[in-house]
CSV table of C-alpha atoms in Angstrom, one decimal:
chain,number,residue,atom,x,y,z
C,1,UNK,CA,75.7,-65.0,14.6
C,2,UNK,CA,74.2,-62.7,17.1
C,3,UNK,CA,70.7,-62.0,16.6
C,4,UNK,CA,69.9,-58.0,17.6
C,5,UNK,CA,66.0,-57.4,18.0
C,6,UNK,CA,64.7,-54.8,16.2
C,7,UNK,CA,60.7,-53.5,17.4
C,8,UNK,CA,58.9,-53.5,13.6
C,9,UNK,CA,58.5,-50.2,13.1
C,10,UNK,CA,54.5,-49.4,13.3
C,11,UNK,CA,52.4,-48.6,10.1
C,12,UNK,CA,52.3,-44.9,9.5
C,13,UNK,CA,48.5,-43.4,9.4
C,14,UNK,CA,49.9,-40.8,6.6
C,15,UNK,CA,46.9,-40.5,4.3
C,16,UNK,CA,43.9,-42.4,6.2
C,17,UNK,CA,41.3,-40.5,7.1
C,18,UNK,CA,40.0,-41.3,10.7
C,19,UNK,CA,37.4,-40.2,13.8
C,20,UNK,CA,38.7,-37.5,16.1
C,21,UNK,CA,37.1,-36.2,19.0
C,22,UNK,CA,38.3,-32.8,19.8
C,23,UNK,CA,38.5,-31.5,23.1
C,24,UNK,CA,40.2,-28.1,22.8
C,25,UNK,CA,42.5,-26.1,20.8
C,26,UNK,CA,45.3,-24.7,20.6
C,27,UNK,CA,46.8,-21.3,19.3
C,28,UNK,CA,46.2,-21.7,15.9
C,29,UNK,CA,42.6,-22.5,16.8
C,30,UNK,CA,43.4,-26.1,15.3
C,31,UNK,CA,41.1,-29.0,17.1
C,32,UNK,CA,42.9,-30.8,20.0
C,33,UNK,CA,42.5,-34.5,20.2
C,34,UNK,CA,44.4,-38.1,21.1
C,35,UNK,CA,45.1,-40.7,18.9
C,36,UNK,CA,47.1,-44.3,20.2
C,37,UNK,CA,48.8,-42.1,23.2
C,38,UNK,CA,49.7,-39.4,20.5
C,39,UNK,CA,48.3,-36.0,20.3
C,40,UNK,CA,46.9,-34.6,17.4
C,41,UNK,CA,46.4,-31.1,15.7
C,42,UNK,CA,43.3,-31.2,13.4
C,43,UNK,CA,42.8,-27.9,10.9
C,44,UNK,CA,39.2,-27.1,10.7
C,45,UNK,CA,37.9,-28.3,13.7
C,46,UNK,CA,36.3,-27.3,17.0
C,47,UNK,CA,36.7,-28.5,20.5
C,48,UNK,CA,33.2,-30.2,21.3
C,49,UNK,CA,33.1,-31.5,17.9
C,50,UNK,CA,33.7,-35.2,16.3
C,51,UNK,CA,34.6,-34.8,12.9
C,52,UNK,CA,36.6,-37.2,10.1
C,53,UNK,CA,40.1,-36.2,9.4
C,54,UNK,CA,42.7,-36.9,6.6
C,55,UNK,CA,45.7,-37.6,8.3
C,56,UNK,CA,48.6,-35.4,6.7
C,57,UNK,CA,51.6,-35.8,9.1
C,58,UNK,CA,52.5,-38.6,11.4
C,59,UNK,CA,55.4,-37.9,13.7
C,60,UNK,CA,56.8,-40.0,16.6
C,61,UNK,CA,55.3,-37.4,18.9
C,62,UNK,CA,51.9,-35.9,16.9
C,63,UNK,CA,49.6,-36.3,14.1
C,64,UNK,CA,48.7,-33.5,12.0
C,65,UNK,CA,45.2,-34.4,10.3
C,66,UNK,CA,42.8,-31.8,8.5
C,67,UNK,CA,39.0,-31.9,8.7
C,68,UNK,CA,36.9,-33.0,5.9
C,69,UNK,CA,33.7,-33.8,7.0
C,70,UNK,CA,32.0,-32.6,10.3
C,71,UNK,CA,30.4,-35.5,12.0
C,72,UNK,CA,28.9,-33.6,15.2
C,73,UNK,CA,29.3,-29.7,15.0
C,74,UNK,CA,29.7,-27.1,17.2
C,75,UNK,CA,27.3,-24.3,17.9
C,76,UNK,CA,30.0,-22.1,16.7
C,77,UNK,CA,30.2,-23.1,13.3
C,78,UNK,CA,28.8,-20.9,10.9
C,79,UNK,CA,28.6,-21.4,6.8
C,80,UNK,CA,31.8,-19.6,5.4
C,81,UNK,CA,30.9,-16.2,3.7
C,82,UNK,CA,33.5,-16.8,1.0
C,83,UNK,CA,32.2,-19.2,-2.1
C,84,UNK,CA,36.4,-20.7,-1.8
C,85,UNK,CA,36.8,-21.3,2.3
C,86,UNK,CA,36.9,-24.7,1.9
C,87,UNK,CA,39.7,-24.5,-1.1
C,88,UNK,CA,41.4,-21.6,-0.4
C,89,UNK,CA,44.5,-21.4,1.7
C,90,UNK,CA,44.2,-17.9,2.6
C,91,UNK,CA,41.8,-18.0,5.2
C,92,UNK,CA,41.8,-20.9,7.9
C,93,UNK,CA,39.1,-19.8,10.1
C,94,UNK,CA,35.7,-18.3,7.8
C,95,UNK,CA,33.7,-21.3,9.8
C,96,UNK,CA,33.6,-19.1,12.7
C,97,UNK,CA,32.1,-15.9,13.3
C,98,UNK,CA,35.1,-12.8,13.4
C,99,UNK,CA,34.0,-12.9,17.4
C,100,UNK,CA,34.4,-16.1,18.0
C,101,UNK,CA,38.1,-16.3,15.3
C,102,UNK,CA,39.4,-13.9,18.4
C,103,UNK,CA,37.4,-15.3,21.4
C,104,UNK,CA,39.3,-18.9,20.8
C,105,UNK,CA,42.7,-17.3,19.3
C,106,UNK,CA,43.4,-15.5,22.6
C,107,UNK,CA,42.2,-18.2,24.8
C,108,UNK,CA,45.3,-20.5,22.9
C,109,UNK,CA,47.6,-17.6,23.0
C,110,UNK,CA,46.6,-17.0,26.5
C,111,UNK,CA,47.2,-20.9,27.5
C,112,UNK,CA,50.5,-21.0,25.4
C,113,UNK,CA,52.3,-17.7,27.1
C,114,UNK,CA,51.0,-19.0,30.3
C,115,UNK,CA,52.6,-22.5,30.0
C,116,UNK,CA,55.8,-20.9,28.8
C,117,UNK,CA,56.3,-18.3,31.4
C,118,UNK,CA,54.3,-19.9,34.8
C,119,UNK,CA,52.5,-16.9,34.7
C,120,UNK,CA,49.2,-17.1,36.4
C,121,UNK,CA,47.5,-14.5,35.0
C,122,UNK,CA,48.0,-11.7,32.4
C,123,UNK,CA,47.3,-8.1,31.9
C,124,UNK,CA,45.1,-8.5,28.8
C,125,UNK,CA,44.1,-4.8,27.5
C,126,UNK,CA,41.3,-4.6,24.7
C,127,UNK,CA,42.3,-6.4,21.3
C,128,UNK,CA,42.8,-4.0,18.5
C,129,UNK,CA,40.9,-5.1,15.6
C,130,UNK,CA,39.6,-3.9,12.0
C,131,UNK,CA,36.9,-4.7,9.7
C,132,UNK,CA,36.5,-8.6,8.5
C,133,UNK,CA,36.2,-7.7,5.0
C,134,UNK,CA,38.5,-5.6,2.4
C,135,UNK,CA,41.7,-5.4,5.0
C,136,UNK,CA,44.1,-6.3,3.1
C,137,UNK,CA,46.4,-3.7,0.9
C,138,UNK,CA,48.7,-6.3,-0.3
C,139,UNK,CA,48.4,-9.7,-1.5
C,140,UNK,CA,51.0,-12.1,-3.6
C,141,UNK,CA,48.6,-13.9,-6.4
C,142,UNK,CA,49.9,-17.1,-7.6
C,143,UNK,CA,49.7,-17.9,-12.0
C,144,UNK,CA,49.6,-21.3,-13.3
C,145,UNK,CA,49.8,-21.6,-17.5
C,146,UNK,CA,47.6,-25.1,-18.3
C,147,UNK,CA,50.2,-25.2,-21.9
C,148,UNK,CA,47.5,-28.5,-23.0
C,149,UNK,CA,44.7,-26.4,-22.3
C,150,UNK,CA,46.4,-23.1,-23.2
C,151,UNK,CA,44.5,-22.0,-19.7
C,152,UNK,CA,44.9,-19.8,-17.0
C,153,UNK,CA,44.8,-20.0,-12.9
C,154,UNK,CA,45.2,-17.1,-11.2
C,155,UNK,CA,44.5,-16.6,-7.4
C,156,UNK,CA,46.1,-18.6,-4.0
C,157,UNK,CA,47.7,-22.0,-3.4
C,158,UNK,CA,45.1,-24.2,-2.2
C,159,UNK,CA,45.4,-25.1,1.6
C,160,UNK,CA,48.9,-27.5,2.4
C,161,UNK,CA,49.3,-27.2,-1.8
C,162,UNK,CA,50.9,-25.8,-4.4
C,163,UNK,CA,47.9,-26.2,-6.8
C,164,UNK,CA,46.3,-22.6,-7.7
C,165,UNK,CA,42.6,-22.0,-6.7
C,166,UNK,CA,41.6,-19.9,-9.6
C,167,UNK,CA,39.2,-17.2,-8.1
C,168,UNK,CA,37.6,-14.2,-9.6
C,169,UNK,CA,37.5,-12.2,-6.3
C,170,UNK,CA,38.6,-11.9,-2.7
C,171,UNK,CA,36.5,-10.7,0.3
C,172,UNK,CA,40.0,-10.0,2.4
C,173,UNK,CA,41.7,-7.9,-0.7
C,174,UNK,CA,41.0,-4.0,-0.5
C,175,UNK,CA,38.6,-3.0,-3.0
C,176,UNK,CA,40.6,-0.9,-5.2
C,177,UNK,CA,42.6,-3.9,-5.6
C,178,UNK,CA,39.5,-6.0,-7.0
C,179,UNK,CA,40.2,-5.6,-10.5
C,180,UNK,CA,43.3,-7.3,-10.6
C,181,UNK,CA,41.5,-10.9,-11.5
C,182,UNK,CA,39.9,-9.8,-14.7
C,183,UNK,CA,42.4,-7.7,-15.7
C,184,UNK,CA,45.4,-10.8,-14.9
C,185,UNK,CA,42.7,-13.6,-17.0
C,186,UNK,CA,42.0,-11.4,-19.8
C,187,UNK,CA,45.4,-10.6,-20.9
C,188,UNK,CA,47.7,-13.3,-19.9
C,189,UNK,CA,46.4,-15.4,-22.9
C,190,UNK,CA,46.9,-12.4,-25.4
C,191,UNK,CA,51.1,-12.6,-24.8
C,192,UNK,CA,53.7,-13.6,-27.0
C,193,UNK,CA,54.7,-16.1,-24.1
C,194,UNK,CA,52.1,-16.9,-21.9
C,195,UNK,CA,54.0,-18.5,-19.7
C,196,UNK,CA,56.6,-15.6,-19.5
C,197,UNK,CA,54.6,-14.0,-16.0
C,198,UNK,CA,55.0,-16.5,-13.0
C,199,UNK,CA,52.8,-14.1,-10.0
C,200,UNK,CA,51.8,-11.0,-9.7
C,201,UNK,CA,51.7,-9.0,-6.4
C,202,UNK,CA,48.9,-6.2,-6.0
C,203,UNK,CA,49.7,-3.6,-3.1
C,204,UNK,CA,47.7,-0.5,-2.2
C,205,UNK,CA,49.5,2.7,-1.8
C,206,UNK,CA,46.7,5.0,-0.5
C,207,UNK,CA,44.0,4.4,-3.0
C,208,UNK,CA,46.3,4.0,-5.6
C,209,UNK,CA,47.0,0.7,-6.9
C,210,UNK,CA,50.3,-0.7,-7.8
C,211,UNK,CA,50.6,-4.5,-9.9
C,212,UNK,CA,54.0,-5.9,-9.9
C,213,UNK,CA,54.1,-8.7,-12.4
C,214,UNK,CA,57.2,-11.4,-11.6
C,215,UNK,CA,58.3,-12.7,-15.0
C,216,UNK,CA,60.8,-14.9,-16.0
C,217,UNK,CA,61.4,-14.3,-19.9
C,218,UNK,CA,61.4,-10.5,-21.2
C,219,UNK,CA,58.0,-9.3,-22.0
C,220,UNK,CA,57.5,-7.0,-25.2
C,221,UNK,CA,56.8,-3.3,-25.1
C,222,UNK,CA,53.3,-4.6,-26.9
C,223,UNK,CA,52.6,-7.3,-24.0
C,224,UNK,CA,53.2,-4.7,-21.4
C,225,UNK,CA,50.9,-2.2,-23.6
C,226,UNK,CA,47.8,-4.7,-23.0
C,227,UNK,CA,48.3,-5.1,-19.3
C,228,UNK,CA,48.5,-0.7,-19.3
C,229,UNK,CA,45.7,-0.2,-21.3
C,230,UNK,CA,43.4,-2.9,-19.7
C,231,UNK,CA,44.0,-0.8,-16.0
C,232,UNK,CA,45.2,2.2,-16.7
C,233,UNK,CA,44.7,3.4,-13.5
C,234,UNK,CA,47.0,1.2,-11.8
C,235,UNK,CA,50.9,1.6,-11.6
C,236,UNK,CA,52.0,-1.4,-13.5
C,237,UNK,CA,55.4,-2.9,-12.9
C,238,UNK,CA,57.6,-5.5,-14.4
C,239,UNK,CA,60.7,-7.7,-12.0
C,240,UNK,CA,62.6,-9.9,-14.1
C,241,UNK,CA,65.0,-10.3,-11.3
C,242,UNK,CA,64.4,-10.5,-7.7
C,243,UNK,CA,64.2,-6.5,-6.3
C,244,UNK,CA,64.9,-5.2,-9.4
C,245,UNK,CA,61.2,-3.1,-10.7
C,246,UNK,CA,61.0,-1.7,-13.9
C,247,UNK,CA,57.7,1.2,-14.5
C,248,UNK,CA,56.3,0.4,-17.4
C,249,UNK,CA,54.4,4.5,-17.4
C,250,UNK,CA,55.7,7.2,-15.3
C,251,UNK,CA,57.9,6.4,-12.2
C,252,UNK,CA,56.2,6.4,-9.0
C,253,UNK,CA,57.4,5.9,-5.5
C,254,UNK,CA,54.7,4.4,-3.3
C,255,UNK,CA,54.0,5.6,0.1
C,256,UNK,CA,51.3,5.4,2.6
C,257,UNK,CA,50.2,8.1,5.6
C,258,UNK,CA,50.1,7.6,9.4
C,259,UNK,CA,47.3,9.9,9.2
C,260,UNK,CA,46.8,10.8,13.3
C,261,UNK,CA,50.7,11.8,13.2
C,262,UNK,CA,50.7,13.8,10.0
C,263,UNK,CA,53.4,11.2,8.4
C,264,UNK,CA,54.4,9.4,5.2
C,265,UNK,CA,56.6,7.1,4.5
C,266,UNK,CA,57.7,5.7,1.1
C,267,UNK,CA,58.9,2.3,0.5
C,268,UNK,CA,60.0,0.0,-2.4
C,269,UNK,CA,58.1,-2.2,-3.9
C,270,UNK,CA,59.8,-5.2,-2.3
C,271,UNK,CA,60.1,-3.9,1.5
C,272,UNK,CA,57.9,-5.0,4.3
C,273,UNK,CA,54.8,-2.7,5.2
C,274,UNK,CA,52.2,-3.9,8.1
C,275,UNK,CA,49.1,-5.1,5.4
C,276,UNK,CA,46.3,-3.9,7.0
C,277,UNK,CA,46.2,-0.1,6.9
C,278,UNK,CA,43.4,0.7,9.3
C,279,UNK,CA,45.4,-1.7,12.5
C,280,UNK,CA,48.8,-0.7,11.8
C,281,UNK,CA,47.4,2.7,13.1
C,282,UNK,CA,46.1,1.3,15.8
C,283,UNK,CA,49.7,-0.5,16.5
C,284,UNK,CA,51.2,3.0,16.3
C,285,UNK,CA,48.5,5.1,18.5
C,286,UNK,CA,48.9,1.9,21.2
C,287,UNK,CA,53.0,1.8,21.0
C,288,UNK,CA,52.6,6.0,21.8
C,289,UNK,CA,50.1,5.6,24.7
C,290,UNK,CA,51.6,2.8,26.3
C,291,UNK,CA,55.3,4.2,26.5
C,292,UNK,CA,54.2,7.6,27.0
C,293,UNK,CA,57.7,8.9,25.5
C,294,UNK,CA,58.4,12.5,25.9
C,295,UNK,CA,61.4,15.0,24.9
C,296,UNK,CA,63.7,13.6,27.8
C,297,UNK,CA,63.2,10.1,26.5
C,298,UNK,CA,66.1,7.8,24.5
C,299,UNK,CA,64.3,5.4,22.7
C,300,UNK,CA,66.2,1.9,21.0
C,301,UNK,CA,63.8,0.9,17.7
C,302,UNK,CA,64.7,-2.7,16.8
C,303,UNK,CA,63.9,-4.1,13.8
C,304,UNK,CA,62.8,-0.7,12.5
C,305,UNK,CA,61.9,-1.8,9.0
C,306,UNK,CA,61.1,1.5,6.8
C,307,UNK,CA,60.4,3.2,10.1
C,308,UNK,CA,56.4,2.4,11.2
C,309,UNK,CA,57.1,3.2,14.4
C,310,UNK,CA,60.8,5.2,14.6
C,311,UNK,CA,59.0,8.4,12.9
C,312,UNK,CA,55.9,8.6,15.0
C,313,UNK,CA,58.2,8.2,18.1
C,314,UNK,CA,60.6,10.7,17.2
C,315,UNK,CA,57.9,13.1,17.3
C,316,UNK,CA,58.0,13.1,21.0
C,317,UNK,CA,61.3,11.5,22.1
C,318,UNK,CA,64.8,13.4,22.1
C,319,UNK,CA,66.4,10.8,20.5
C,320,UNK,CA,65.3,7.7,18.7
C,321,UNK,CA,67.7,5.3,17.6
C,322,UNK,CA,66.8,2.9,14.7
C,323,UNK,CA,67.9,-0.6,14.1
C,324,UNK,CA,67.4,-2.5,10.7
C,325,UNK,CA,68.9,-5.7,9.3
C,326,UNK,CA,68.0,-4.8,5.3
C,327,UNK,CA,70.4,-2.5,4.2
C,328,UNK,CA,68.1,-0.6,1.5
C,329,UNK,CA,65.7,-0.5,4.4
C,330,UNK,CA,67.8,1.5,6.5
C,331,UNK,CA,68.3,3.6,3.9
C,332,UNK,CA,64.3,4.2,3.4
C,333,UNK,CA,64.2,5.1,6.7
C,334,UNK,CA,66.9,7.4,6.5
C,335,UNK,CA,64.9,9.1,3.6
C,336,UNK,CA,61.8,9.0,5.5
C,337,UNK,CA,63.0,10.9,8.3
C,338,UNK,CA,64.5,13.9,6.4
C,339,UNK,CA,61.5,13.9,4.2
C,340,UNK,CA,59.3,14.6,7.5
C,341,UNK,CA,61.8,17.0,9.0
C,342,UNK,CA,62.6,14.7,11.8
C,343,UNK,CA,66.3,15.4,12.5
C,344,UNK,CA,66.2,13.2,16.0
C,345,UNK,CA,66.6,10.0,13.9
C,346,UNK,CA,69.7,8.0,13.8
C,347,UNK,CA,69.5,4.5,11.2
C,348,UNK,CA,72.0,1.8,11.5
C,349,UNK,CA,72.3,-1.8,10.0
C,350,UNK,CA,73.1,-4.6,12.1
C,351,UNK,CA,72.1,-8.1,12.3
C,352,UNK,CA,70.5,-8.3,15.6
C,353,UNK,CA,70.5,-11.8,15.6
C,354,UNK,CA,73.9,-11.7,16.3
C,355,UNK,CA,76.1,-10.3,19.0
C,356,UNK,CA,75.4,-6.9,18.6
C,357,UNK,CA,79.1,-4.9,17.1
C,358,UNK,CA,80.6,-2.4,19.8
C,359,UNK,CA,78.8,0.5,17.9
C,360,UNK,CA,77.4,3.9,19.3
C,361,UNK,CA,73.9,2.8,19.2
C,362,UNK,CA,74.9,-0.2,21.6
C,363,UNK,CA,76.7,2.0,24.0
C,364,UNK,CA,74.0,4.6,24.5
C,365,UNK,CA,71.8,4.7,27.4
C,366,UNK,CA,68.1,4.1,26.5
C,367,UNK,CA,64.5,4.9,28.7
C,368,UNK,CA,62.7,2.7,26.2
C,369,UNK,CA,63.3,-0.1,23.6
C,370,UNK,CA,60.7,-1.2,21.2
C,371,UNK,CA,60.9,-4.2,19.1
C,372,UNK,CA,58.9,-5.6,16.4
C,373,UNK,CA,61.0,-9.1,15.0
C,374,UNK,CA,59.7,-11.3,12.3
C,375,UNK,CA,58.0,-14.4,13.2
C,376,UNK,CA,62.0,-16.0,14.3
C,377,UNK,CA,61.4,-13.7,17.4
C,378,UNK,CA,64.7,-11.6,19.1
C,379,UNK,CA,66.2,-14.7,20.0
C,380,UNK,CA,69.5,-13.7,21.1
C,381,UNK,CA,68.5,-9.7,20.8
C,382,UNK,CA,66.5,-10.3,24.2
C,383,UNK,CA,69.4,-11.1,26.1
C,384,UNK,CA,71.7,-7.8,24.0
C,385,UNK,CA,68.2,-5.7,25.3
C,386,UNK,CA,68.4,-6.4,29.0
C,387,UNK,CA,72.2,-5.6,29.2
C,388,UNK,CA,71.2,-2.1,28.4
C,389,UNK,CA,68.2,-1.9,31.1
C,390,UNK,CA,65.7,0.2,29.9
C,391,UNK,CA,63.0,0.9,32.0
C,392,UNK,CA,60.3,-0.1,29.6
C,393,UNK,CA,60.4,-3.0,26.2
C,394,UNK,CA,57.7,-2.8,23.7
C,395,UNK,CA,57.6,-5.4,22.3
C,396,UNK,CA,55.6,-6.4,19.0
C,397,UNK,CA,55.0,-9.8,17.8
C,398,UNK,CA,53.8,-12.0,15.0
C,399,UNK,CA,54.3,-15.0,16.6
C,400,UNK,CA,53.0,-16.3,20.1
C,401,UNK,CA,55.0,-19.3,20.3
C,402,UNK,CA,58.6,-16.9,19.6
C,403,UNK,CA,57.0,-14.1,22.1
C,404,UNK,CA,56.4,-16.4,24.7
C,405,UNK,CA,60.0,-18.1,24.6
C,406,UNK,CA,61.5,-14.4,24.3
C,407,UNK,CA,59.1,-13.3,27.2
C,408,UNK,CA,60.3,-15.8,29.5
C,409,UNK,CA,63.6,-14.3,29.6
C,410,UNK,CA,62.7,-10.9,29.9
C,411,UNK,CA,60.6,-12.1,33.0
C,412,UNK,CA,63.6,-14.3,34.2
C,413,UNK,CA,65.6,-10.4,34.0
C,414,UNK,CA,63.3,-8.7,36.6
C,415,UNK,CA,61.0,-7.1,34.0
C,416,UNK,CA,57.5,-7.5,34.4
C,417,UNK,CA,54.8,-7.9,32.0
C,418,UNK,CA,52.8,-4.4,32.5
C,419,UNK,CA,50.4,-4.8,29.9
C,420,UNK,CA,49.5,-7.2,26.8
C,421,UNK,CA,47.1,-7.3,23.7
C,422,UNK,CA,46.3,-8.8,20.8
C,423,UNK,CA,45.8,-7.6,17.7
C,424,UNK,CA,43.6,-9.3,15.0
C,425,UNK,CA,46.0,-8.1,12.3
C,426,UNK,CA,44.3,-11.0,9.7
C,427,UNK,CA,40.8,-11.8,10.0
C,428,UNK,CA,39.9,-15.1,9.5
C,429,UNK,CA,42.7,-16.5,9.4
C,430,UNK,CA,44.7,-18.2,12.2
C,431,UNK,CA,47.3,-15.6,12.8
C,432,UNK,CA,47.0,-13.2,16.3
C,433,UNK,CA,49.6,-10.8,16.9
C,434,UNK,CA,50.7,-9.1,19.7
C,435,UNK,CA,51.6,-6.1,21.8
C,436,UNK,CA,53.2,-6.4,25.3
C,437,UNK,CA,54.9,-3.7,27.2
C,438,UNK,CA,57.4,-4.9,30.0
C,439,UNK,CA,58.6,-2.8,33.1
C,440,UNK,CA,61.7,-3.3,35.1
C,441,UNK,CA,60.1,-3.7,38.8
């Protein structure tokens, strides 16, 4: 019988906990290091530093490890202002200074689009940012019933976990939002069914707060009663099923302002809003400077959402045309336009992920195209864009590593990269996104 040999396959590190130097990082700001010919991405840690790592994915081609003890530190690490950093998922980064989260997040973005594109240099502009601290005007919190103990967690997975860090505050969460903790612990253990509410999600509509509580068995005009009375002045909702809200007091529709351009859109409960107020005004002011539309423009909104950006540009262009792939979202942004008098708005549906149907909006001639994909990028939309040759793409990214692939092509098309930013959209965290306009040359 013929023998075949077979190489024994080599021990897998998962779960040991071993030395790393780090040398760099990358554009996550995770440490940079080598291991047996194999590169690895530690969590926590900074080039210039040696720390002990747990190893917590061990692929043919790279180790994933995370940091849990610092053996040499850098001069950049700082004691995290938050009493859960070092539990918390929510925030990645608290062991550096807000200045030095961005400093090393746009040198890894900067090195990653770089690499992707064979650019040599780009046009950095100023990074938008906000304040470290109270940012946030919507959070999902996470609810874990202990049955033995008959005890509640209530605040954020635990970092690369599903376990619940119980917390009692969060520096991130807008203040007026603060209250949701205390209210959540003292009344979940008064229900009929404690284990009836699964997560709540706490969003900010102005300074109005809003608690959407996700439960999974009906909940009893007297259990909804205690969560009422214990915050009355929030706007508490119930959603047995997914995207379908019930008020529990009077019915109201949340909206925020874009306060420079005198608008305000409404939106449901469940749709996508940008979550930090203060930058998504930035976004807007920056998207209006940098394509300098005016009453002879066309402009092509792509992934238009509830219409951030479609309303403020229709205040200035002859014609914007609005993309969406949500239905009910296209239909917000319907509503939002008419409800600020804006009768230059056209919404359609389309999947824009796909070849793009033979409709009027993709027949049209356009000046200007803005974008702003989820983190999947406008793969296959990039290619749809260029066939319609505007002379300047916005485009607006949450993720670097799905810009820079989509940027290549746009760059491989003639246009050229005019101007690029970041935009600290989540302090402390590892997240940077992005704002590039592109210019056919």
């Amino acid at each position: 019988m013929l023998n075949i040999y077979k190489a024994k396959p080599k021990a897998s590190l998962l779960g040991k906990t071993l030395n790393f130097d780090i040398d760099n990082s990358d554009y996550e700001v995770q440490g940079i290091s080598k291991h047996q010919q194999k590169i690895v991405f530690v969590a926590a840690a900074l080039p210039g530093e040696q720390v002990q790592a747990k190893v917590v994915e061990d692929k043919a081609g790279f180790i994933r490890a995370q940091t849990v003890n610092v053996i040499t530190p850098s001069p950049l690490r700082i004691a995290p202002p938050c009493v859960y950093a070092k539990i918390c998922g929510g925030c990645q980064l608290q062991h550096l200074s807000p200045e030095s989260q961005r400093e090393l997040k746009l040198k890894g973005v900067d090195a990653l689009i770089r690499h992707q594109t064979n650019l040599t240099q780009l046009p950095w502009q100023p990074m938008l940012e906000s304040a470290a601290t109270g940012y946030r005007r919507r959070a999902r919190i996470g609810i874990w019933y202990d049955k033995k103990q008959r005890r509640f967690d209530i605040g954020f997975r635990r970092q690369a976990d599903k376990q619940i860090v119980a917390v009692e505050h969060c520096m991130v969460l807008s203040e007026p939002l603060s209250p949701v903790f205390n209210v959540l612990q003292q009344v979940l253990p008064q229900l009929k069914d404690p284990a009836a509410v699964t997560h709540a999600e706490v969003l900010l509509a102005e300074q109005l707060p809003f608690v959407i509580l996700r439960h999974i068995r009906p909940l009893s005009a007297s259990d909804r009663q205690l969560f009422v009375d214990a915050w009355p002045q929030a706007i508490w909702l119930g959603e047995a099923e997914q995207g379908q809200f019930s008020y529990w007091q009077q019915d109201v529709i949340p909206e925020y302002p874009l306060a420079d351009q005198g608008l305000r859109l409404q939106f449901s409960p469940d749709d996508f809003i940008q979550v930090n107020a203060e930058l998504n005004q930035k976004m807007v002011n920056q998207a209006l400077d940098w394509l300098q539309v005016n009453a002879d423009d066309t402009v092509l909104d792509l992934y238009a959402g509830i219409g951030n950006f479609t309303l403020a540009l229709a205040q200035r262009a002859k014609t914007v045309r609005a993309v969406e792939g949500v239905a009910k979202m296209v239909q917000q942004l319907a509503t939002n336009a008419k409800l600020n008098g804006l009768s230059n708005v056209e919404a359609y549906q389309a999947d824009l992920h796909l070849s793009w149907p033979k409709a009027s909006w993709n027949t049209a001639e356009y000046t200007k195209v803005l974008l702003d994909p989820a983190r999947a990028g406008a793969a296959g939309a990039t290619e749809q864009i260029i066939k319609l040759k505007p002379a300047q793409i916005l485009y607006v990214s949450c993720n670097a590593a799905t810009f820079a692939r989509d940027a290549k092509i746009l760059l491989q098309s003639g246009y050229r990269l005019h101007k690029i930013s970041g935009v600290d959209m989540f302090t402390h965290t590892n997240h940077l996104e992005l704002m590039a306009l592109f210019s056919r040359s």
